[in-house]
Coordinates of C-alpha atoms in Angstrom, one line a residue:
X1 CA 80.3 -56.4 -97.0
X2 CA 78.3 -59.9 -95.9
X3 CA 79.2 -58.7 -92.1
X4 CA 77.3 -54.9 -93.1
X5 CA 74.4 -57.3 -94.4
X6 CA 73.8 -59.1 -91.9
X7 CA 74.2 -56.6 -89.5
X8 CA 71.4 -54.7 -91.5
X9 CA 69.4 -57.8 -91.0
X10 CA 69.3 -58.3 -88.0
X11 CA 68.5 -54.3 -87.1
X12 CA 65.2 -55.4 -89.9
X13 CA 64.4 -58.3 -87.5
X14 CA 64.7 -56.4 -84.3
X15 CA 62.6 -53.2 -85.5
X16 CA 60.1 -55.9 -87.0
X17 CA 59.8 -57.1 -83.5
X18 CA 59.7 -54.3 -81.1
X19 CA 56.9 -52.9 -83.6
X20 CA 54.7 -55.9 -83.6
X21 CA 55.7 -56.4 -79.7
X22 CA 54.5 -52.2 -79.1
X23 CA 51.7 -52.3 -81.8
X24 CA 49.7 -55.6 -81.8
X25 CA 50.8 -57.0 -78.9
X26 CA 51.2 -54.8 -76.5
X27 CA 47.3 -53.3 -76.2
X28 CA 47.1 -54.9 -72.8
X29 CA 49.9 -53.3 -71.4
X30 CA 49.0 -49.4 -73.1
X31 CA 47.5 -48.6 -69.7
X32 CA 48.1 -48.3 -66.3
X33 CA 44.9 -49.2 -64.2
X34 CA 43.8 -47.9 -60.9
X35 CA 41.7 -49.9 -58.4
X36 CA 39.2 -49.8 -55.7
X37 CA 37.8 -52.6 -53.7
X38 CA 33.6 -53.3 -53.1
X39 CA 32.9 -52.7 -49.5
X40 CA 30.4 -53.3 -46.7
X41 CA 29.3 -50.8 -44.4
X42 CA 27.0 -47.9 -43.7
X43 CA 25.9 -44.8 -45.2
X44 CA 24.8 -41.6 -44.4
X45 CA 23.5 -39.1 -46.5
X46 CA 23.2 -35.4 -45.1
X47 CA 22.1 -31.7 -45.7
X48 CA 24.2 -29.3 -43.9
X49 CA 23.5 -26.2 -43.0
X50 CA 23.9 -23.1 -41.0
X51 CA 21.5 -21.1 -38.8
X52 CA 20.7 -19.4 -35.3
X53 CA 19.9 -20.3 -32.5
X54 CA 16.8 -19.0 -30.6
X55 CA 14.3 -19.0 -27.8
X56 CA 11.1 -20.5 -28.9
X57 CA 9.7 -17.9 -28.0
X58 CA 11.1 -13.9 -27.5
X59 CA 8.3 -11.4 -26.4
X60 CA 9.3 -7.6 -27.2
X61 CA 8.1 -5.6 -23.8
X62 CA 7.0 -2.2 -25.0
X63 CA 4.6 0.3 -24.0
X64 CA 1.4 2.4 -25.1
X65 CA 1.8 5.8 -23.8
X66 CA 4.6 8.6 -23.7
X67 CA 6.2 9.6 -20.8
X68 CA 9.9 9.3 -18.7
X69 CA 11.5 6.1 -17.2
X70 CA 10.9 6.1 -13.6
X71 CA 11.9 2.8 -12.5
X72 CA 13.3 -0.6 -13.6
X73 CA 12.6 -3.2 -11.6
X74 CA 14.5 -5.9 -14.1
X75 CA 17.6 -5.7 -15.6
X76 CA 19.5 -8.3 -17.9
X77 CA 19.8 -11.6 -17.2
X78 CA 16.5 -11.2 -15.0
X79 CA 14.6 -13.8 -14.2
X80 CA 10.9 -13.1 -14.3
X81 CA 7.0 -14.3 -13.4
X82 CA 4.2 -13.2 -15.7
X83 CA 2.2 -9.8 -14.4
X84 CA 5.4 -9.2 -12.4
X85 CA 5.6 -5.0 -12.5
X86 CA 8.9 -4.8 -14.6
X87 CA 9.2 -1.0 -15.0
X88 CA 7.0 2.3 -14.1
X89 CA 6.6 5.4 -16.3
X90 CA 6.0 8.9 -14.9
X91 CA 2.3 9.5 -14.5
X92 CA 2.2 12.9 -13.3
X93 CA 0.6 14.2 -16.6
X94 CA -1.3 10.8 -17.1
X95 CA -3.2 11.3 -13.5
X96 CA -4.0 14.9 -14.3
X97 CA -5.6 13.8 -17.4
X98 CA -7.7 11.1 -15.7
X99 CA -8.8 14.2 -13.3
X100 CA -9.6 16.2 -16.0
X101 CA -11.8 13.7 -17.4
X102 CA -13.4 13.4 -14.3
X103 CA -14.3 17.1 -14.2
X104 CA -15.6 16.7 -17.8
X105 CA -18.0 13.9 -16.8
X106 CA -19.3 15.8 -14.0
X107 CA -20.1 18.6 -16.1
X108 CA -21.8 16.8 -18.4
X109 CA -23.3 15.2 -16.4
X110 CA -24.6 18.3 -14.5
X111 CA -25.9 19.1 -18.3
X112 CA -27.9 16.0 -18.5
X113 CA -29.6 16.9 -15.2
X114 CA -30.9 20.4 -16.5
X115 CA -31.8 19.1 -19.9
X116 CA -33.9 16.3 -17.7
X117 CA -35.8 19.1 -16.1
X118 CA -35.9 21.2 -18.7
X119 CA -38.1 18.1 -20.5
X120 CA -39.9 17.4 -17.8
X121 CA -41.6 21.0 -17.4
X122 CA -42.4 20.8 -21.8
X123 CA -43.8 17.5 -21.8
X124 CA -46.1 18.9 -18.9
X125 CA -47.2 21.7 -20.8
X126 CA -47.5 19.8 -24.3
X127 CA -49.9 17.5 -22.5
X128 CA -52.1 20.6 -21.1
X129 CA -51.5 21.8 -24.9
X130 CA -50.1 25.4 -23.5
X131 CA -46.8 24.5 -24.9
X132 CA -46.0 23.9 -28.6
X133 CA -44.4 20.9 -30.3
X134 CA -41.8 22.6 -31.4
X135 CA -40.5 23.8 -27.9
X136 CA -41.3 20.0 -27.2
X137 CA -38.8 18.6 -29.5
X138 CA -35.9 20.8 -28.9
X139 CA -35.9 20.1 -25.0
X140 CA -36.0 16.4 -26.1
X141 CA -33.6 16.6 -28.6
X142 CA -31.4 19.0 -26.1
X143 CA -31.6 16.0 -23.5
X144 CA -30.9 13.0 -25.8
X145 CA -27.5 15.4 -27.2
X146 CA -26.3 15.8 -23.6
X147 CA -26.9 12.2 -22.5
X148 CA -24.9 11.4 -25.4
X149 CA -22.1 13.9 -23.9
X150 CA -22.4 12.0 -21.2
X151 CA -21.4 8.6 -22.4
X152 CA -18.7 10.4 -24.4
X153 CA -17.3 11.8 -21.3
X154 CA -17.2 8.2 -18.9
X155 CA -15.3 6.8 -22.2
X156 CA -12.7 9.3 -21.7
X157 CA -12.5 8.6 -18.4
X158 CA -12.3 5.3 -18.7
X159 CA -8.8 5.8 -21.5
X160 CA -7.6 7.9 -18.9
X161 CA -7.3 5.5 -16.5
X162 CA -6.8 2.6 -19.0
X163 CA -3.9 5.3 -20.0
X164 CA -3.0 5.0 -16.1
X165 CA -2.6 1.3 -15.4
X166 CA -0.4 1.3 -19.0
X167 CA 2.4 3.2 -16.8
X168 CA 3.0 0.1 -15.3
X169 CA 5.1 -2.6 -17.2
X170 CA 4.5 -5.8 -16.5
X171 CA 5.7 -9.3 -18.0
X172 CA 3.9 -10.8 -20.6
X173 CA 5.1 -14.0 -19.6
X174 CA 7.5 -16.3 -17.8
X175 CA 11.2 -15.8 -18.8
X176 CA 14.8 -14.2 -18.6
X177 CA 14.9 -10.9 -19.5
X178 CA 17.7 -11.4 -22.4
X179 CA 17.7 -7.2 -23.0
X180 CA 16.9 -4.1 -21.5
X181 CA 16.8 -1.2 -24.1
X182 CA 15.9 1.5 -22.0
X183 CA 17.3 3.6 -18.6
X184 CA 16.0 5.4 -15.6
X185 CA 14.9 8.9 -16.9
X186 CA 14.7 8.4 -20.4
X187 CA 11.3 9.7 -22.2
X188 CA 9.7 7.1 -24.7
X189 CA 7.2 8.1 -26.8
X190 CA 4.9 6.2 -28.7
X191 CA 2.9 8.5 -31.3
X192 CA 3.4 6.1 -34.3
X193 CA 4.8 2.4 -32.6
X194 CA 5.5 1.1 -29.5
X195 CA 9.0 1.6 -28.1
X196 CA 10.9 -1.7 -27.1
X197 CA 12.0 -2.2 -23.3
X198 CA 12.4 -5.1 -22.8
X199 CA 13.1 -8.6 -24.8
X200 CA 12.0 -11.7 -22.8
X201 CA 13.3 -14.9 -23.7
X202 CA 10.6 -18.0 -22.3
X203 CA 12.4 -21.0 -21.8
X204 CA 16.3 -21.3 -22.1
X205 CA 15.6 -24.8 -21.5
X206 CA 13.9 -25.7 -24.9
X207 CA 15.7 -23.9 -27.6
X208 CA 15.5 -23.8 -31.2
X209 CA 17.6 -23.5 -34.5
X210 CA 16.8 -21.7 -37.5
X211 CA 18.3 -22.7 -40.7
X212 CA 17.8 -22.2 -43.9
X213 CA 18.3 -25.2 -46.4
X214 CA 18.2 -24.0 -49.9
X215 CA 15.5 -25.2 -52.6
X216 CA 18.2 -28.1 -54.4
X217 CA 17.9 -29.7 -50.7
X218 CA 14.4 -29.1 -49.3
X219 CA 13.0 -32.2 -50.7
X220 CA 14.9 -34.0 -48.9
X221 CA 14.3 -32.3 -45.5
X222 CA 10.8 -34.0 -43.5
X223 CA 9.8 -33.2 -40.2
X224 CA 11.1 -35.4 -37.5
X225 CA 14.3 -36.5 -39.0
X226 CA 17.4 -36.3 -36.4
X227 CA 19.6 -33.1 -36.6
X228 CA 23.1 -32.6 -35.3
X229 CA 24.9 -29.5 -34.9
X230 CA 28.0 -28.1 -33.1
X231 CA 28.5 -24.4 -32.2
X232 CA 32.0 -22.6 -31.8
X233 CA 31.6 -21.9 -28.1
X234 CA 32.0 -25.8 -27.9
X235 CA 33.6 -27.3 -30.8
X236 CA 34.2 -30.7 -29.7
X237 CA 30.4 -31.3 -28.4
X238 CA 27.9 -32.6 -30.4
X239 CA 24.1 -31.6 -29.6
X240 CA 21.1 -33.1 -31.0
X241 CA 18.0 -31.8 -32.1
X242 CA 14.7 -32.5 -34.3
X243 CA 13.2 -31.0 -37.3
X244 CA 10.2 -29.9 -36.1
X245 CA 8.8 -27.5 -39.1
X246 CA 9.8 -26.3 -42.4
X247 CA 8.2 -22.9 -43.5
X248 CA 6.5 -22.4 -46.9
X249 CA 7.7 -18.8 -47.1
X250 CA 10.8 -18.7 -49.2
X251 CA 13.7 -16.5 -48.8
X252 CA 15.7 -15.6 -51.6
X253 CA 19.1 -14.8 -50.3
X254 CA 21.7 -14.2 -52.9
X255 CA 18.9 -15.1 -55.7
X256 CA 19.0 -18.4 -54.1
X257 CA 15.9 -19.1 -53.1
X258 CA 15.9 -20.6 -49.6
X259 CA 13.5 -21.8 -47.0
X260 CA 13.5 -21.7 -42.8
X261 CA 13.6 -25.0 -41.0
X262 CA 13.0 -25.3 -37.7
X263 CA 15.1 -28.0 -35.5
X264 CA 13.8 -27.8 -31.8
X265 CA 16.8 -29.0 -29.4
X266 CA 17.1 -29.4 -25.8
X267 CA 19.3 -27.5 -23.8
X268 CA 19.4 -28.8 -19.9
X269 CA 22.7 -27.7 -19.5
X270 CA 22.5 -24.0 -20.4
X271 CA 25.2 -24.2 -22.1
X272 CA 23.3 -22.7 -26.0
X273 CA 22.5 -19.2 -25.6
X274 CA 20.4 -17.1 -28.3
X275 CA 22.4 -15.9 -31.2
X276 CA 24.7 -18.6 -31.3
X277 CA 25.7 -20.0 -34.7
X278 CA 25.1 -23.6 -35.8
X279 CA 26.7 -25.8 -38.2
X280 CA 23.8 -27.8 -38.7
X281 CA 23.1 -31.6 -40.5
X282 CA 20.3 -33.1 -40.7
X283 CA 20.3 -36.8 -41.3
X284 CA 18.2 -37.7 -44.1
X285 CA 18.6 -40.7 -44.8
X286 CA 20.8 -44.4 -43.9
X287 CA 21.6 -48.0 -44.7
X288 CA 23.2 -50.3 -42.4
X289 CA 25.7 -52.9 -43.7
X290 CA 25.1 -52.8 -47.3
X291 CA 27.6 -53.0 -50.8
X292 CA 28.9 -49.7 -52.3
X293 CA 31.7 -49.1 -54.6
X294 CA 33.2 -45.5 -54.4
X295 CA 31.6 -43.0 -56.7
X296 CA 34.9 -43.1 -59.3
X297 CA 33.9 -46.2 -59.9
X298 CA 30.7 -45.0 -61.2
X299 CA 31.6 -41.9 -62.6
X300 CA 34.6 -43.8 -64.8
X301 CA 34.0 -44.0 -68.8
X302 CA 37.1 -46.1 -70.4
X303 CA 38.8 -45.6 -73.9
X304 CA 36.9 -47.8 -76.8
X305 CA 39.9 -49.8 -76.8
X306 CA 40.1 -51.4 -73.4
X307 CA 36.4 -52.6 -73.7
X308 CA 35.9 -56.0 -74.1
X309 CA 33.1 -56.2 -77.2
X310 CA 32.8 -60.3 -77.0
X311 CA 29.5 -59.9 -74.5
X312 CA 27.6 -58.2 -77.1
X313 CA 28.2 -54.6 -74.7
X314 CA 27.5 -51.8 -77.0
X315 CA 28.7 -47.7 -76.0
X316 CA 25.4 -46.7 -75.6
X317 CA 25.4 -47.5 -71.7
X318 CA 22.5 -49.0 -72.0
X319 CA 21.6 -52.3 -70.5
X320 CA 22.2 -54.8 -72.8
X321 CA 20.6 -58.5 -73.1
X322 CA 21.3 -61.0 -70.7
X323 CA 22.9 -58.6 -68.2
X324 CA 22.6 -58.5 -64.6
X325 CA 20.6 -55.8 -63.1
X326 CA 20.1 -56.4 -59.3
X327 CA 20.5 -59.8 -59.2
X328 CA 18.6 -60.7 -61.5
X329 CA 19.0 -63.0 -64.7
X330 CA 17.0 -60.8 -67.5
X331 CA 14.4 -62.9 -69.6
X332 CA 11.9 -62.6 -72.1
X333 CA 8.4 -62.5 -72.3
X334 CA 6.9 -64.7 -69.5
X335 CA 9.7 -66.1 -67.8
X336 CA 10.5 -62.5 -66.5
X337 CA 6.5 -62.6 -65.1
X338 CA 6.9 -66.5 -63.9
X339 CA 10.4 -65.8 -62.2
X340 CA 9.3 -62.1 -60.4
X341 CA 5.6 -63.1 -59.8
X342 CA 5.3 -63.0 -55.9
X343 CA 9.6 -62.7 -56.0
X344 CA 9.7 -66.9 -55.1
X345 CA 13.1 -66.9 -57.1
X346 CA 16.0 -67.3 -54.7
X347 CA 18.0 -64.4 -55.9
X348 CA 15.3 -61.7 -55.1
X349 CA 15.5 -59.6 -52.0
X350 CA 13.3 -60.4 -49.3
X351 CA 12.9 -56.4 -48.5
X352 CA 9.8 -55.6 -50.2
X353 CA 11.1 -52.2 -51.8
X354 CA 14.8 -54.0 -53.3
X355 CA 12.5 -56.9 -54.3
X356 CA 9.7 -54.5 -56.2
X357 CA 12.9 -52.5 -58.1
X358 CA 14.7 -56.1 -59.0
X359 CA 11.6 -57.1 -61.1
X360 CA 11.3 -53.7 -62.7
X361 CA 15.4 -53.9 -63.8
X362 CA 14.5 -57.9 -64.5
X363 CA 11.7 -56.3 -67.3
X364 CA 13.1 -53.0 -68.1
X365 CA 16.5 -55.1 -69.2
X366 CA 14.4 -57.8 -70.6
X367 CA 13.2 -55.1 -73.2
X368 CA 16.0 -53.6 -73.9
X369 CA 15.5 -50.8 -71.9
X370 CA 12.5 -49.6 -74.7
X371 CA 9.5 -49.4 -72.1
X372 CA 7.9 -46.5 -71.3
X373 CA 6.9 -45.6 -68.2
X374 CA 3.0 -46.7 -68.5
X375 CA 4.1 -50.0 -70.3
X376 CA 6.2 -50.5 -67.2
X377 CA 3.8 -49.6 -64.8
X378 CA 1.4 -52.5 -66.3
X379 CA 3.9 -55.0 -67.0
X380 CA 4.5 -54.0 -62.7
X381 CA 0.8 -54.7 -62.3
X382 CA 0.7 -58.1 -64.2
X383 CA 3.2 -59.6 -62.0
X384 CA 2.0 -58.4 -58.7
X385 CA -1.5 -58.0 -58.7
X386 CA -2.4 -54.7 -59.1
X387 CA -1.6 -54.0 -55.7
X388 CA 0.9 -51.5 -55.5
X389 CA -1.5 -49.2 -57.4
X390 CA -4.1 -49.9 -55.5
X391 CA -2.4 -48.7 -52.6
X392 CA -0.3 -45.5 -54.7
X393 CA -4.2 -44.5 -55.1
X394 CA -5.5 -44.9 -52.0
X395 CA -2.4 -42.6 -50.4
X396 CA -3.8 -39.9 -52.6
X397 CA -7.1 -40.0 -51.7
X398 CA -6.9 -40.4 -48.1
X399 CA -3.3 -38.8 -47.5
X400 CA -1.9 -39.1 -43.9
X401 CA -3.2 -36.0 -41.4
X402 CA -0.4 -34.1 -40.2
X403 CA -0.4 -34.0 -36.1
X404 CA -0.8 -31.1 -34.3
X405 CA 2.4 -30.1 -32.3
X406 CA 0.1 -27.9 -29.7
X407 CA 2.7 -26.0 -29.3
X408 CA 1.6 -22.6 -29.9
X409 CA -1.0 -22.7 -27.5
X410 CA 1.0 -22.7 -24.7
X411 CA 2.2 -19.0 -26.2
X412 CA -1.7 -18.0 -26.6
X413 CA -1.9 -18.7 -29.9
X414 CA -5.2 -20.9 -30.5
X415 CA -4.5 -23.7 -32.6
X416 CA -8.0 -23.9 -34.8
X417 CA -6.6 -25.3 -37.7
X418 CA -4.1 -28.7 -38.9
X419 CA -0.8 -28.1 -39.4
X420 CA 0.1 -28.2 -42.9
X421 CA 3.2 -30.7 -43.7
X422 CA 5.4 -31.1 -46.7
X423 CA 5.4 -34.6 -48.4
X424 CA 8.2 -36.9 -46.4
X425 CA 11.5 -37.7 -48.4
X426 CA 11.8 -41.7 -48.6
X427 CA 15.4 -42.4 -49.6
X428 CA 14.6 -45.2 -51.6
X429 CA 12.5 -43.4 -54.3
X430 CA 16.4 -41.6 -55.5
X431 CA 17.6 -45.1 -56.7
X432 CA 18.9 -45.5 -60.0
X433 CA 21.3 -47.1 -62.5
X434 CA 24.9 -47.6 -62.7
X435 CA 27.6 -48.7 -64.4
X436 CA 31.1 -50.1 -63.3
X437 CA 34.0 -52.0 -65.0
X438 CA 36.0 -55.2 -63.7
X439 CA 38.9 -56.4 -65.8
X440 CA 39.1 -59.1 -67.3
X441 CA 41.8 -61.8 -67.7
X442 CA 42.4 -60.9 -71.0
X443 CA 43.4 -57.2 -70.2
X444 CA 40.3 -55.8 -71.1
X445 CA 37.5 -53.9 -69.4
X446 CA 34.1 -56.1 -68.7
X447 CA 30.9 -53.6 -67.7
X448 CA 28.6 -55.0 -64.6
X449 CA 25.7 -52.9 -64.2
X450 CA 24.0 -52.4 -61.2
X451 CA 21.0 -50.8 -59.2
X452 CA 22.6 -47.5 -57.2
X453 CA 20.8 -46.5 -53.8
X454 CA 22.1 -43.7 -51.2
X455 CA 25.5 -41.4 -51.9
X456 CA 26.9 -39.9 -49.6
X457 CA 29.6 -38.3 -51.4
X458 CA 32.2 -40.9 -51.5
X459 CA 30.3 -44.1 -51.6
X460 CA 27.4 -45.5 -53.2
X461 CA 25.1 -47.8 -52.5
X462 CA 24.4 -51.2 -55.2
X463 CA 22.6 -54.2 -55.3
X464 CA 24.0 -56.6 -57.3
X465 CA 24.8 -60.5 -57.7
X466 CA 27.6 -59.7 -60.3
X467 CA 29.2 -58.3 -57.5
X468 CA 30.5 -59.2 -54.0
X469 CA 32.6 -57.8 -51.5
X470 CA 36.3 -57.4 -52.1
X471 CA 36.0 -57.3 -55.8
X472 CA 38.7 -55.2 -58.0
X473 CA 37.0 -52.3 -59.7
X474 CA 38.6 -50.0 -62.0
X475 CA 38.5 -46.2 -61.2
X476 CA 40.7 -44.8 -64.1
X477 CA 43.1 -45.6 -66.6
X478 CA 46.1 -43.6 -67.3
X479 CA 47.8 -44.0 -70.8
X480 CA 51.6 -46.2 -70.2
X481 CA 53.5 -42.9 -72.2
X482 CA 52.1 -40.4 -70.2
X483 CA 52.2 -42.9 -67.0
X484 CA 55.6 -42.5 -67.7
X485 CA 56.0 -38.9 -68.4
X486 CA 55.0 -38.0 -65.0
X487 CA 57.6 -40.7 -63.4
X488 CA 59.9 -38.4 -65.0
X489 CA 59.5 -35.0 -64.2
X490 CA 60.9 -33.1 -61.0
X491 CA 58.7 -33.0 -58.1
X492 CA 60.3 -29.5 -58.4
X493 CA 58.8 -28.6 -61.7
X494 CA 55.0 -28.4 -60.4
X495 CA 54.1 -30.5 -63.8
X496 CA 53.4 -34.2 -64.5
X497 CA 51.9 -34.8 -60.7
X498 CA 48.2 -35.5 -62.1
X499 CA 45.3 -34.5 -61.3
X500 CA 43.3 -34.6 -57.7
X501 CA 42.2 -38.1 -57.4
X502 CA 44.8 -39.5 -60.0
X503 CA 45.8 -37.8 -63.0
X504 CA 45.2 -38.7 -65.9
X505 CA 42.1 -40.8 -64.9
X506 CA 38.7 -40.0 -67.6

């Protein structure tokens, strides 16, 4: 009986144990953590695409009478000058018209002969007064009517043998002939359009790609960023090209509203041809050697439990007193102003743009995160003179002319008018704020909030002086038990293996 008792009591002390041990002691160890390290490096940020290529300019050769193929003096492939005869079309019935309307004009103009004489005798009569005035006036109305016939009849003349010279095809302009939709003895007419002959390509040396970037990644698209693009004819090669327009006309293809850009590219080597797809990316923006922390690390929210309350951090996420926000040290009042004003404190960027966004985190965290935008924008102005509004305000009313490419007018088309230009995409204007957590010695989960800059999908650019390279950050955390319960299951079983990029992790 005292063996069975203190048996029994030593079973109480154990349980008493392993529940304190698994209940209060063990909140630390509840978790299983996953890291990532802070980073240097670059960052590029793109918007890919697809599109075609193209000449820069394709002329359509057609024609502006009826009649049969005769010849073809340029097939495909064809390299051609401008007003180099191309193709002839019979002009049997085209010359007998032109000698028709020669007969015509002779006739009338025999007419206008008579009807001269005919005057002539009237007007000496009426002027003896042995002929009336109305015999008067019809000779001279008979003469004006058949000098009119005879003007009628020299414009016919002259479409006849405008009608003539239109048998012969010639190039509009300088090119390869890239296709030939017609053969020897066929009969175009053209009664309602003009019938296609020809397509003439100008210049295979200066091509151009037309994609179509969809409205969720125009704004980010300006003229004269860098573009590079690969074609399946050539996988491995890489060619490069510039955006040279963006069209206002939108497209809607799939009700997705999309709009053409235009990315000129040079192509020495021949080796693009027209039709070709492109897989196109644009660069649109970069950073050189700067800190990011991989987008998990932004994205991650922990459990209320593994958050370490002793800092005064709240759940709101927003940024709380005396936190860093892009190096800075967040103060009241006038020290924000004394310590920002013209950015002499040591831990400010000496970039203009990081400095101008480290004194608006510096006063945005100093107040709680409460301004507005206008009470921001003067607290802005106190500290730096009122000079960045003086310059927002004079870029509005004297905005930046877009230049003139010239381009068209070497295709005839006279350039009278600027070239309108979307507003330019400046990377820097996309910054925001983020969050990420470090832990602590004591197990739990300390928030650092810093100023985010360019994503590129897997990394994010951040400024701050919490932070340095080759710092621990958390990217999930995975509950022990269920840690656990995955160790256990058969690889066979298809369950317990987590989710893409760590299962488990919130």
């Amino acid at each position: 009986m005292k063996k069975r008792i203190i048996i029994a009591a030593i079973v109480a002390v154990w349980l008493s144990v392993l529940g304190y041990v698994e209940f209060l002691g063990g909140d630390t160890h509840k978790y299983e953590f996953r890291f990532d390290k802070v980073t240097t490096g670059d960052l590029s940020v793109y918007v890919t695409t697809t599109g075609t290529i193209s000449a820069v300019i394709s002329v359509d050769v057609g024609t502006q009478v009826s009649g049969i193929v005769t010849t073809l003096y340029a097939d495909f492939n064809s390299v051609v000058k401008e007003n180099q005869i191309i193709a002839l079309i019979d002009t049997t019935f085209l010359y007998q018209s032109l000698k028709d309307a020669e007969a015509n004009l002779d006739k009338a103009q025999a007419e206008l002969d008579d009807s001269r004489r005919n005057l002539d005798r009237e007007k000496a009569l009426f002027d003896r007064g042995l002929e009336s005035q109305m015999n008067y006036d019809a000779a001279l109305t008979t003469f004006q009517s058949n000098d009119a016939t005879v003007k009628s009849a020299q414009a016919t003349l002259d479409r006849a043998k405008i009608n003539l010279a239109y048998a012969t095809i010639r190039a509009p302009i300088d090119g390869v002939v890239v296709n030939r939709a017609v053969n020897i003895g066929q009969t175009v007419a053209a009664s309602f359009s003009s019938p296609t002959l020809y397509t003439i390509a100008n210049d295979l040396r200066n091509m151009q790609v037309q994609t179509t970037v969809d409205e969720s990644d125009i704004g980010r698209v300006s003229i004269g960023q860098e573009a590079t693009f690969t074609v399946d004819a050539y996988a491995d090669d890489k060619f490069q090209g510039t955006v040279s327009q963006i069209r206002l006309a939108p497209q809607s293809i799939q009700n997705v509203v999309n709009y053409i850009v235009v990315i000129d590219v040079m192509n020495d080597q021949l080796k693009l041809m027209p039709g070709m797809t492109a897989n196109v990316k644009i660069l649109v923006g970069s950073s050189t050697n700067v800190m990011r922390v991989p987008n998990m690390a932004l994205r991650f929210q922990p459990p209320a439990d593994l958050i370490d309350t002793t800092g005064g951090v709240g759940m709101g996420g927003r940024f709380p007193r005396g936190a860093e926000v892009a190096g800075d040290t967040t103060r009241k009042g006038t020290g924000v102003q004394q310590q920002a004003g013209g950015a002499r404190g040591s831990q400010f960027s000496d970039d203009p743009m990081k400095r101008r966004m480290q004194v608006r985190d510096s006063i945005q965290a100093a107040h709680d995160g409460k301004l507005s935008q206008e009470e921001l924008r003067a607290e802005m102005r106190k500290i730096f003179g009122n000079k960045a509004s003086q310059q927002a305000t004079e870029s509005l009313q004297n905005p930046a002319k877009p230049k003139a490419t010239g381009e068209a007018a070497k295709f005839g088309v006279a350039s009278l008018y600027p070239e309108y230009q979307k507003n330019a995409y400046v990377p820097s204007h996309e910054s925001g704020r983020g969050r990420v957590w470090v832990l602590k010695s004591n197990g739990l989960l300390e928030p650092v909030f810093v100023r985010t800059g360019l994503n590129d999908g897997r990394y994010t650019e951040v400024t701050s002086m919490r932070l340095k390279p080759g710092d621990q950050l958390v990217l999930g955390a995975t509950p022990a038990s269920e840690s656990s319960a995955s160790a256990t299951q058969s690889p066979l079983s298809g369950q317990g293996q987590g989710r893409p990029g760590g299962g488990g992790f919130r």
